[in-house]
PDB file of C-alpha atoms in Angstrom:
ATOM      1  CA  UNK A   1     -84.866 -21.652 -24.972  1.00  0.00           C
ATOM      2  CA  UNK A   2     -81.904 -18.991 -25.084  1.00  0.00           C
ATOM      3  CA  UNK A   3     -81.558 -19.973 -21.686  1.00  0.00           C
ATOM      4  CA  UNK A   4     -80.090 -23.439 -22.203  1.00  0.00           C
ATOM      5  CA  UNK A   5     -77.585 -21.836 -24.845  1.00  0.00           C
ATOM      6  CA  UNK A   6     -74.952 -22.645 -22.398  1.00  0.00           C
ATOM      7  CA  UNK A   7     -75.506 -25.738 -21.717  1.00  0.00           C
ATOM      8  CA  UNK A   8     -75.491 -26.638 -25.144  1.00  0.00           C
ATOM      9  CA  UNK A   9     -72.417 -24.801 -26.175  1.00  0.00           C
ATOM     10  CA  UNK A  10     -70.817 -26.401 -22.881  1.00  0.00           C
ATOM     11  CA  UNK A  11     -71.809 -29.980 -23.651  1.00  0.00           C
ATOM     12  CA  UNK A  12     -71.480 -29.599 -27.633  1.00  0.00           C
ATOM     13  CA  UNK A  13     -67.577 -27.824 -26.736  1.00  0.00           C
ATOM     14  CA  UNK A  14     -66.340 -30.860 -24.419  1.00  0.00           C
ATOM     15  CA  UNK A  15     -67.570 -33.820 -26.324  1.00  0.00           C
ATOM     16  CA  UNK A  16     -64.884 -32.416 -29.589  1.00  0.00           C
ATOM     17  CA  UNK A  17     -62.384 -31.867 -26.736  1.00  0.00           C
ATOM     18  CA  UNK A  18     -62.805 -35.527 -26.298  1.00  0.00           C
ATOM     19  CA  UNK A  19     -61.580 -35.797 -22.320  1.00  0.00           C
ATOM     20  CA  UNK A  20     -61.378 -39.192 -20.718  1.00  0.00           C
ATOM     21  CA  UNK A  21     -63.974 -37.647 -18.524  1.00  0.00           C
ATOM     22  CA  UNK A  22     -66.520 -35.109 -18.745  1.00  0.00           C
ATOM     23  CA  UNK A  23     -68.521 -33.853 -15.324  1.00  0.00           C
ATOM     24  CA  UNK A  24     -70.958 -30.789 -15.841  1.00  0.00           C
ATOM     25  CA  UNK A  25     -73.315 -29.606 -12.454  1.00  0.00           C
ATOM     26  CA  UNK A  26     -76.589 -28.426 -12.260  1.00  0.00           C
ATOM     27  CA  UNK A  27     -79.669 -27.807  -9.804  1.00  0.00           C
ATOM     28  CA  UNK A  28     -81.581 -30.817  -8.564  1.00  0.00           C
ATOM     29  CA  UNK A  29     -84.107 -29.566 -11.027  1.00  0.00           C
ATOM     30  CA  UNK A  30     -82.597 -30.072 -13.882  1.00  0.00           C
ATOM     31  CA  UNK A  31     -82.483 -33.876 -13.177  1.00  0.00           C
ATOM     32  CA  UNK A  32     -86.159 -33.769 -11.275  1.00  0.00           C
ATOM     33  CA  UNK A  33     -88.494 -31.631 -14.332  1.00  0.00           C
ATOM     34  CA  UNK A  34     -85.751 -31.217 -17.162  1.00  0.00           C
ATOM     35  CA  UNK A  35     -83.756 -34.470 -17.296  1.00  0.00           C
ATOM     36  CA  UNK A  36     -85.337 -35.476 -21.086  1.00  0.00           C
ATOM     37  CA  UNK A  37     -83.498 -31.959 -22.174  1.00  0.00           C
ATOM     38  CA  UNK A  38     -80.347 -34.025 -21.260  1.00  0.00           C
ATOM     39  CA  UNK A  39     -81.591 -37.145 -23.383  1.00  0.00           C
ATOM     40  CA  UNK A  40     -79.895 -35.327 -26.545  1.00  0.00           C
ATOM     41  CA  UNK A  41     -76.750 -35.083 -24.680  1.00  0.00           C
ATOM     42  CA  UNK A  42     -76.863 -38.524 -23.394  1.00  0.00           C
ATOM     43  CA  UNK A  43     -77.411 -40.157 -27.137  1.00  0.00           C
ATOM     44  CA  UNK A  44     -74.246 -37.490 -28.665  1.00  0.00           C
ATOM     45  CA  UNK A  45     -71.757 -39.316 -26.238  1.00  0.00           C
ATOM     46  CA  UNK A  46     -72.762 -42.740 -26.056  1.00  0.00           C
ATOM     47  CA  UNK A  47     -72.353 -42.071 -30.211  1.00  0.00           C
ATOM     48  CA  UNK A  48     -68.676 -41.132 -29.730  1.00  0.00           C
ATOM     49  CA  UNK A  49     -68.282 -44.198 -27.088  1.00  0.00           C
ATOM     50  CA  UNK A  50     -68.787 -42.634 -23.891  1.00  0.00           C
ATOM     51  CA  UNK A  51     -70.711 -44.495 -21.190  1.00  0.00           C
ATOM     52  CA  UNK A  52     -72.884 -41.637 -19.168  1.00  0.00           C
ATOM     53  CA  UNK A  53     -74.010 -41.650 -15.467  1.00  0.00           C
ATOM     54  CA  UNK A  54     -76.384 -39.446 -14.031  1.00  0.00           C
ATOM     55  CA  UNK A  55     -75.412 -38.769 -10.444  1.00  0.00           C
ATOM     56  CA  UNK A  56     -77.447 -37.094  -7.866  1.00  0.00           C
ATOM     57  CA  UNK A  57     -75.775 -36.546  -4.609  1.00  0.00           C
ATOM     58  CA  UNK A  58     -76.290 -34.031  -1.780  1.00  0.00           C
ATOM     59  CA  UNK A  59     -73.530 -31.940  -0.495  1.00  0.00           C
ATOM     60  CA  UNK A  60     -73.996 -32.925   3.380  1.00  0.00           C
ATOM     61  CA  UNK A  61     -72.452 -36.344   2.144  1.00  0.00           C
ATOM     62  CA  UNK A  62     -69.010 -34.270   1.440  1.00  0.00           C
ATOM     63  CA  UNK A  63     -69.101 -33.162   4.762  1.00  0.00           C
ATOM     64  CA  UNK A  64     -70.676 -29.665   3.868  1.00  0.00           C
ATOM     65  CA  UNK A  65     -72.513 -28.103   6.262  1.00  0.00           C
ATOM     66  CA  UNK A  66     -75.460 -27.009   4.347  1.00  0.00           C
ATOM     67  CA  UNK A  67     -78.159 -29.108   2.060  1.00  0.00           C
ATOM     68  CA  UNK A  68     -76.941 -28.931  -1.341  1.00  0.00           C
ATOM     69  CA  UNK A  69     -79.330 -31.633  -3.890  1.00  0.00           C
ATOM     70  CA  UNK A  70     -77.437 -31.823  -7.178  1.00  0.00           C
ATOM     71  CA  UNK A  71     -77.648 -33.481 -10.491  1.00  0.00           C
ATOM     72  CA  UNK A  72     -74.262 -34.163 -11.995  1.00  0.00           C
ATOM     73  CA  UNK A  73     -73.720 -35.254 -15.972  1.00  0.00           C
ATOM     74  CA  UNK A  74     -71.107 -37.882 -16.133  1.00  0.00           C
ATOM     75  CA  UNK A  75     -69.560 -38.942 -19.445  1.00  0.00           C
ATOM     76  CA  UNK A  76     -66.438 -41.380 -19.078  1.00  0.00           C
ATOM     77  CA  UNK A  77     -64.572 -43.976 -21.193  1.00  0.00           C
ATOM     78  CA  UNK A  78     -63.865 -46.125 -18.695  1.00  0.00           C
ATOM     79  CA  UNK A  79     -65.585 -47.347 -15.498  1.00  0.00           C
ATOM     80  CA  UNK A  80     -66.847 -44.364 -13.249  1.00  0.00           C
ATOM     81  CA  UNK A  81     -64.961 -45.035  -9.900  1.00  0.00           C
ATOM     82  CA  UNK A  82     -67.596 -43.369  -7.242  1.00  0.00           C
ATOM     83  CA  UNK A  83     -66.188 -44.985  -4.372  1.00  0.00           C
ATOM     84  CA  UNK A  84     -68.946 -46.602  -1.833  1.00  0.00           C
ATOM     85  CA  UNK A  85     -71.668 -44.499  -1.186  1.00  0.00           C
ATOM     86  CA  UNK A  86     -71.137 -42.832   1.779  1.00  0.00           C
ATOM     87  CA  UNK A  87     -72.814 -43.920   5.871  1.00  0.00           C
ATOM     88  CA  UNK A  88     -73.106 -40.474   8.040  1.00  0.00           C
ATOM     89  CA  UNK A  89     -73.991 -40.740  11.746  1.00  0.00           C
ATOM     90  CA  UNK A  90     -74.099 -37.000  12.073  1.00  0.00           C
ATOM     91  CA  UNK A  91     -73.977 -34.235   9.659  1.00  0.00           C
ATOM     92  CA  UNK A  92     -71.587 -31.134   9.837  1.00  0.00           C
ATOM     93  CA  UNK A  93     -73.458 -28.629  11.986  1.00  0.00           C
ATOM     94  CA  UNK A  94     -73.753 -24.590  11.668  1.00  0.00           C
ATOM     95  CA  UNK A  95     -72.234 -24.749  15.456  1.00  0.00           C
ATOM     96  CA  UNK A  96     -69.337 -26.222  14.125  1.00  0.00           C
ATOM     97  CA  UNK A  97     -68.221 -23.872  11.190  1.00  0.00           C
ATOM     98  CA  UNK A  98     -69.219 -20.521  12.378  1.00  0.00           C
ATOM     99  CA  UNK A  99     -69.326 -20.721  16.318  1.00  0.00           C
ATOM    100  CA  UNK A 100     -65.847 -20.105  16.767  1.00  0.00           C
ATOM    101  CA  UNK A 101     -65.951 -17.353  14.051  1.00  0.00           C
ATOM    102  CA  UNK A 102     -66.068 -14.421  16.825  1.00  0.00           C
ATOM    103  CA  UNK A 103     -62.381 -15.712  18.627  1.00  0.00           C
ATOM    104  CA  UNK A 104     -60.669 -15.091  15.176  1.00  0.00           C
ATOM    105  CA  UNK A 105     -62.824 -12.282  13.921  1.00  0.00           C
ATOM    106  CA  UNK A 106     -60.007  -9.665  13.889  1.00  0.00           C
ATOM    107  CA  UNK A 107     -57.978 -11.848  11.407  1.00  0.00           C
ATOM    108  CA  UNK A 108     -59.992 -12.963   9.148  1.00  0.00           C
ATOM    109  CA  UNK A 109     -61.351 -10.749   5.537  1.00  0.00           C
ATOM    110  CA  UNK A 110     -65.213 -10.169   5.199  1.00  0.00           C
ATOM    111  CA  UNK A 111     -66.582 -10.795   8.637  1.00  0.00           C
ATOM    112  CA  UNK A 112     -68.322  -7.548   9.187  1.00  0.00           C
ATOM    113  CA  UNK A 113     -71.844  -7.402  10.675  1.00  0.00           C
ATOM    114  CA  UNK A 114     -74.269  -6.185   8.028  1.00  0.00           C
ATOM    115  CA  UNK A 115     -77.043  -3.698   8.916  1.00  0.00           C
ATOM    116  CA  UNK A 116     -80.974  -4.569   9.436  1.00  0.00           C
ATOM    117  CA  UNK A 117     -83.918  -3.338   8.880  1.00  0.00           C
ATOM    118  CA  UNK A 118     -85.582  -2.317  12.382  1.00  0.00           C
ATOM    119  CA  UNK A 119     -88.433  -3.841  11.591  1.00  0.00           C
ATOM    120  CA  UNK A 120     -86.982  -7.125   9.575  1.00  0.00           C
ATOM    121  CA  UNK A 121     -85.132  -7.216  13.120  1.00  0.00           C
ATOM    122  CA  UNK A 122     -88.633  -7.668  14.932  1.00  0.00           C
ATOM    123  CA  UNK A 123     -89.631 -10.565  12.661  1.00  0.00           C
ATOM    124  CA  UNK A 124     -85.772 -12.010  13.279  1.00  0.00           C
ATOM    125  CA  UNK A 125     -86.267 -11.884  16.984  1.00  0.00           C
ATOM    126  CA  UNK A 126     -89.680 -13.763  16.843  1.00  0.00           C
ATOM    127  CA  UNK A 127     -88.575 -16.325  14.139  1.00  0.00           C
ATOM    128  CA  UNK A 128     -88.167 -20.088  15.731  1.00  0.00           C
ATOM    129  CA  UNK A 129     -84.519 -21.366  14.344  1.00  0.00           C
ATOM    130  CA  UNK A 130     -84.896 -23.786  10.983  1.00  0.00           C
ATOM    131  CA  UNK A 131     -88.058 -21.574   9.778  1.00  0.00           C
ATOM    132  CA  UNK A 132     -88.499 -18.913   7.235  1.00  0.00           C
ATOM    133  CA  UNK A 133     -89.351 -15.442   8.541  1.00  0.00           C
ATOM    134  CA  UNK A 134     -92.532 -15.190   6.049  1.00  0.00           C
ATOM    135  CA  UNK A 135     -94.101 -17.668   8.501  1.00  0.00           C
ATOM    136  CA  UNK A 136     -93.650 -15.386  11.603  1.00  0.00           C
ATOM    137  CA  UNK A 137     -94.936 -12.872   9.438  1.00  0.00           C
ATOM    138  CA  UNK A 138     -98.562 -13.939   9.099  1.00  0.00           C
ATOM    139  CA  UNK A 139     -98.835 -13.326  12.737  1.00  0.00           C
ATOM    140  CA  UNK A 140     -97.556  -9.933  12.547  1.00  0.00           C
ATOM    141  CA  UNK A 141    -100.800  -8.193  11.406  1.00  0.00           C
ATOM    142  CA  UNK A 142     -99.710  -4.727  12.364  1.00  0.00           C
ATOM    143  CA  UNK A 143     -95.976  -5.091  10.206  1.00  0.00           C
ATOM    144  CA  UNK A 144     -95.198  -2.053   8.566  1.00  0.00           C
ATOM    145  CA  UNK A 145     -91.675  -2.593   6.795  1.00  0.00           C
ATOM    146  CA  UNK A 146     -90.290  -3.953   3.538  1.00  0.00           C
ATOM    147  CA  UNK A 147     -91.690  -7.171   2.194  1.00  0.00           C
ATOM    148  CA  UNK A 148     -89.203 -10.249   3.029  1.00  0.00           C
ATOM    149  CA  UNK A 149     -88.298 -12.937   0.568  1.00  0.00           C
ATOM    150  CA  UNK A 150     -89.074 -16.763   1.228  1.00  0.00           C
ATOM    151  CA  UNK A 151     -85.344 -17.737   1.386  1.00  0.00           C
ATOM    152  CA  UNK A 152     -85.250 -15.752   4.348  1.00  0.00           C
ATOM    153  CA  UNK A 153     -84.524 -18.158   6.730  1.00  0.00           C
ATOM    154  CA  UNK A 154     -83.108 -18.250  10.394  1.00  0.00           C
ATOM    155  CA  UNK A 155     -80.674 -21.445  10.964  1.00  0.00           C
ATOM    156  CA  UNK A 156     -80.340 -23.519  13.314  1.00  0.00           C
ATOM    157  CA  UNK A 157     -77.198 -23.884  15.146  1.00  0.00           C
ATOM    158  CA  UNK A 158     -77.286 -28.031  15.520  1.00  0.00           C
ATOM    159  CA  UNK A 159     -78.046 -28.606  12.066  1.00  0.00           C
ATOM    160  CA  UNK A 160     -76.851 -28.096   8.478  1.00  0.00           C
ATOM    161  CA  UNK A 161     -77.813 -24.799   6.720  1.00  0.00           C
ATOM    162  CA  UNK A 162     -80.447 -24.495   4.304  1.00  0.00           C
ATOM    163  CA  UNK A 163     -79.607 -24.435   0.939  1.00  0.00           C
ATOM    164  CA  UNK A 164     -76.903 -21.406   0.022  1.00  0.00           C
ATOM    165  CA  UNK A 165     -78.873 -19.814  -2.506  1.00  0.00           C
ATOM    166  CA  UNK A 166     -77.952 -16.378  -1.351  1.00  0.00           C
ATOM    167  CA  UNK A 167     -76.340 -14.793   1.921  1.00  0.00           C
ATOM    168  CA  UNK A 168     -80.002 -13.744   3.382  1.00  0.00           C
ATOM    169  CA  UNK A 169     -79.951 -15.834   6.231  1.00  0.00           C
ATOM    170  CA  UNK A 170     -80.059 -14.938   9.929  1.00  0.00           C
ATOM    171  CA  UNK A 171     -77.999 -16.017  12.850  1.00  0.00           C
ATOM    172  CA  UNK A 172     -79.356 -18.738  14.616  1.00  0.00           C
ATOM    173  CA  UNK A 173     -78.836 -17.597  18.126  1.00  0.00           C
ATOM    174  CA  UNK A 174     -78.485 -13.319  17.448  1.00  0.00           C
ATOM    175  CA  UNK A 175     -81.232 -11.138  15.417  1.00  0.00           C
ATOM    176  CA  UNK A 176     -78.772 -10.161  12.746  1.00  0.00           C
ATOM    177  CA  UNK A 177     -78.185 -11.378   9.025  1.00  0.00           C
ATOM    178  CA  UNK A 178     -75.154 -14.116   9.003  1.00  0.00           C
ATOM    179  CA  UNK A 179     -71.830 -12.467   8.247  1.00  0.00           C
ATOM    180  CA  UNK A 180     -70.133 -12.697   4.218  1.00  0.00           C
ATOM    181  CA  UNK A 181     -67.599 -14.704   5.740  1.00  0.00           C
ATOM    182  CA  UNK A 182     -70.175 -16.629   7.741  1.00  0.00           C
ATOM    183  CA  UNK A 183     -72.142 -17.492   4.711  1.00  0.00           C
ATOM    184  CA  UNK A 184     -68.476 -18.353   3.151  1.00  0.00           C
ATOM    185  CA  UNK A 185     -67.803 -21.139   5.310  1.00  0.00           C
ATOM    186  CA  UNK A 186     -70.876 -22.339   5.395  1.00  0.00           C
ATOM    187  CA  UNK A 187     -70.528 -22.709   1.618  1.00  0.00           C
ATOM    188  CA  UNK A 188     -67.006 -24.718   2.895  1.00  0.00           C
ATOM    189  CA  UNK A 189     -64.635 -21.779   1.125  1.00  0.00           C
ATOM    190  CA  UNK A 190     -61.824 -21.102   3.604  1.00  0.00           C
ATOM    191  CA  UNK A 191     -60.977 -18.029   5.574  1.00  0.00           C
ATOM    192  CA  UNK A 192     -58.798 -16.980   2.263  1.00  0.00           C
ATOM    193  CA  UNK A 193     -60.869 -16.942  -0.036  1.00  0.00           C
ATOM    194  CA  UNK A 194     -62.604 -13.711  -1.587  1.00  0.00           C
ATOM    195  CA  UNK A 195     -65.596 -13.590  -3.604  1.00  0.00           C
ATOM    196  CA  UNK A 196     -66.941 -10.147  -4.930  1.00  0.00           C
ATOM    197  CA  UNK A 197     -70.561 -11.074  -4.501  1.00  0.00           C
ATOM    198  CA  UNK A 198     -73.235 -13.984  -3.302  1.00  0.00           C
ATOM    199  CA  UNK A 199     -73.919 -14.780  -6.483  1.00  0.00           C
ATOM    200  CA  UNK A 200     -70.361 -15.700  -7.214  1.00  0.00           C
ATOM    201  CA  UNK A 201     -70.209 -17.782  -4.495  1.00  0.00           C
ATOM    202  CA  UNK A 202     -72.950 -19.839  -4.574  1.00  0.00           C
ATOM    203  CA  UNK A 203     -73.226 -19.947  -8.554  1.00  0.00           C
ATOM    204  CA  UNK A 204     -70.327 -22.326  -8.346  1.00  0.00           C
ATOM    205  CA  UNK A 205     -69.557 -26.090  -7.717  1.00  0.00           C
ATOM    206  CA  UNK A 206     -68.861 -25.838  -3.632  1.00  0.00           C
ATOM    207  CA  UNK A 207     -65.065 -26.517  -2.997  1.00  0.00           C
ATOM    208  CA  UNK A 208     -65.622 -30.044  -1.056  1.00  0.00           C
ATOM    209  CA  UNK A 209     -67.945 -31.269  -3.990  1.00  0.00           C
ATOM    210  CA  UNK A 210     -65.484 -30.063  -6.215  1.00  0.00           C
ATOM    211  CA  UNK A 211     -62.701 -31.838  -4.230  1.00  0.00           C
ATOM    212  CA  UNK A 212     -65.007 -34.989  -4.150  1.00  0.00           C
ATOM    213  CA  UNK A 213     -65.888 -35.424  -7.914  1.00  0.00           C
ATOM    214  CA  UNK A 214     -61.712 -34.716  -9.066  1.00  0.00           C
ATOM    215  CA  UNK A 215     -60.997 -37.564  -6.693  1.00  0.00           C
ATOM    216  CA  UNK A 216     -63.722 -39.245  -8.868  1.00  0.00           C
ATOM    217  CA  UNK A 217     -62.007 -38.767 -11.951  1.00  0.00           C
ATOM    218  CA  UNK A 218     -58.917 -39.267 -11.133  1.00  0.00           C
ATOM    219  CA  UNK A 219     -59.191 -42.290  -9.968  1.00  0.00           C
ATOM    220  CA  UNK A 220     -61.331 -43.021 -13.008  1.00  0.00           C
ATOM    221  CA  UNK A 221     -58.792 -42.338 -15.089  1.00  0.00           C
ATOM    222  CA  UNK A 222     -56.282 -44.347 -13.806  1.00  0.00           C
ATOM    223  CA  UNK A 223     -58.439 -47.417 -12.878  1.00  0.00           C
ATOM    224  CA  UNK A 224     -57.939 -48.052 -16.881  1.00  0.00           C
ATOM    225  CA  UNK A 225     -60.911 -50.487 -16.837  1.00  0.00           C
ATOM    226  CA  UNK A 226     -62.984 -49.841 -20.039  1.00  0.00           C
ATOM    227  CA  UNK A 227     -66.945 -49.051 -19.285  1.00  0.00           C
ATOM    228  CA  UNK A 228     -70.073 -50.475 -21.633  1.00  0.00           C
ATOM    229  CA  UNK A 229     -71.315 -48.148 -23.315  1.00  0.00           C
ATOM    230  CA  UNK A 230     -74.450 -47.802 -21.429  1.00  0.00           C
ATOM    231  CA  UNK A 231     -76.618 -45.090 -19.648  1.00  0.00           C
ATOM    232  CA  UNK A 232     -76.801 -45.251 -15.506  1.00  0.00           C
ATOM    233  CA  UNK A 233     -78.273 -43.366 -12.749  1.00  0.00           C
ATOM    234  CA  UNK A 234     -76.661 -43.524  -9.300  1.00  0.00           C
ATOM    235  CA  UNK A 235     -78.999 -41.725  -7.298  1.00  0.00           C
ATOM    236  CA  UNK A 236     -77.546 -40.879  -3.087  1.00  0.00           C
ATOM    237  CA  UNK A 237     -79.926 -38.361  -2.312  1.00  0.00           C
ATOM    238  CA  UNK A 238     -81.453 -40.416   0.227  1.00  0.00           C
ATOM    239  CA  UNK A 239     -78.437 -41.531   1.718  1.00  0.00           C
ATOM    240  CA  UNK A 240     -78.704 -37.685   3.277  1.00  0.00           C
ATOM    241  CA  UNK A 241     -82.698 -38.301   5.084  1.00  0.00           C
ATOM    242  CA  UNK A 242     -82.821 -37.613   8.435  1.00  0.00           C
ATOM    243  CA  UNK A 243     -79.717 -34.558   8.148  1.00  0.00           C
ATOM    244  CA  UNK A 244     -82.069 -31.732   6.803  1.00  0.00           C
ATOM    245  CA  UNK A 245     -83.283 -29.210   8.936  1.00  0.00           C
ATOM    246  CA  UNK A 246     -86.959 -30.280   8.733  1.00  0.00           C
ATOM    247  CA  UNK A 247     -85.577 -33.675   9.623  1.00  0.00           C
ATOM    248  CA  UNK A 248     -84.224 -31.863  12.387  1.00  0.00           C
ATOM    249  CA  UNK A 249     -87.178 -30.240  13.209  1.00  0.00           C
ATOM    250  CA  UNK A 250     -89.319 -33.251  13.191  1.00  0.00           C
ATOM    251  CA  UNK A 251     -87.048 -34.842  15.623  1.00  0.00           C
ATOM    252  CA  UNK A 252     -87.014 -32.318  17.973  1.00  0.00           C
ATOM    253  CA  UNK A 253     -89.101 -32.447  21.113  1.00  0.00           C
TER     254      UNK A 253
END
């Protein structure tokens, strides 16, 4: 599948680097329906004495305030020092990253309201927070305007975002798409940072994952303790239940 070429090249590329650790990312997915394509990967390291951890983890454990499932590829020498899994009481909320947003919005790069469709608008205004507009569709019998994508999704304010897997995403209290520099902060880059496109932005390891995983191996490195040579999964997925927004939703009155 010319599709995994990169992965291999990627994987087959570090392991003759030989680092003392080796972390790769990839979509839930590729854990959930595709983790025997990794088996191969698994057997080439533990061959040149690498121990290799499959870690799932979801970004709302970093403190991000937006789902984010992900299956990360792990090969170390010595012991993998992940810390103890984390306890939230409360996730980090859309309220809390972009409600301020309008007091600073003459000093910060990107935060320019982007147009709508008059009648996408109409399906905005009738959307309930945490739901995707398609739903609110199906009672609109007489719509008339473009067709609407199922990530399109209004937010809720007292809850982490949906997964960032584009910037289509309305406000949770106006009828207007989310800002660029909304959707930025949201994806936890800061007020600095530029990206030329979605894509870019959310095609990437988020910054407080990345922050979390170099603390990781760092401290792996330095705890010199050396690892069996042995295949793991750490799995703290769950450890985010009861954040999501349809947790959210169900807890609602």
């Amino acid at each position: 599948d010319a599709r995994l070429a990169l992965t291999k090249h990627t994987y087959e590329t570090a392991i003759k680097l030989r680092p003392a650790i080796f972390i790769s990312e990839s979509v839930e997915a590729g854990y959930n329906i595709g983790s025997s394509h990794y088996d191969q990967y698994v057997e080439l390291w533990m061959k040149a004495g690498y121990a290799v951890t499959f870690f799932l983890c979801d970004a709302i454990l970093q403190g991000a305030p937006c789902m984010r499932r992900r299956f990360h590829f792990i090969a170390h020498r010595n012991k993998l020092q992940l810390g103890q899994p984390p306890t939230i009481i409360r996730a980090t909320t859309v309220r809390e990253v972009i409600g301020n947003i309008e007091k600073v919005s003459g000093q910060i790069p990107l935060h320019v309201m982007r147009p709508i469709n008059p009648h996408i608008l109409e399906v905005a205004k009738k959307t309930i927070p945490g739901t995707p507009l398609r739903k609110t569709l199906t009672t609109m019998k007489n719509y008339k305007g473009p067709g609407i994508g199922f990530l399109v999704k209004r937010l809720i304010y007292d809850a982490p975002a949906f997964t960032m897997v584009g910037f289509n995403y309305i406000h949770p209290t106006q009828s207007r798409w989310i800002t660029f520099r909304e959707a930025m902060r949201l994806c936890t880059y800061p007020d600095t940072f530029m990206a030329a496109t979605a894509v870019e932005a959310v095609d990437a390891v988020l910054p407080v994952v990345a922050e979390f995983l170099s603390k990781v191996a760092k401290r792996t490195i330095e705890n010199d303790e050396p690892t069996a040579i042995e295949h793991k999964i750490i799995d703290w997925r769950p450890l985010a239940k009861g954040h999501h927004i349809s947790d959210v939703r169900r807890s609602q009155p």
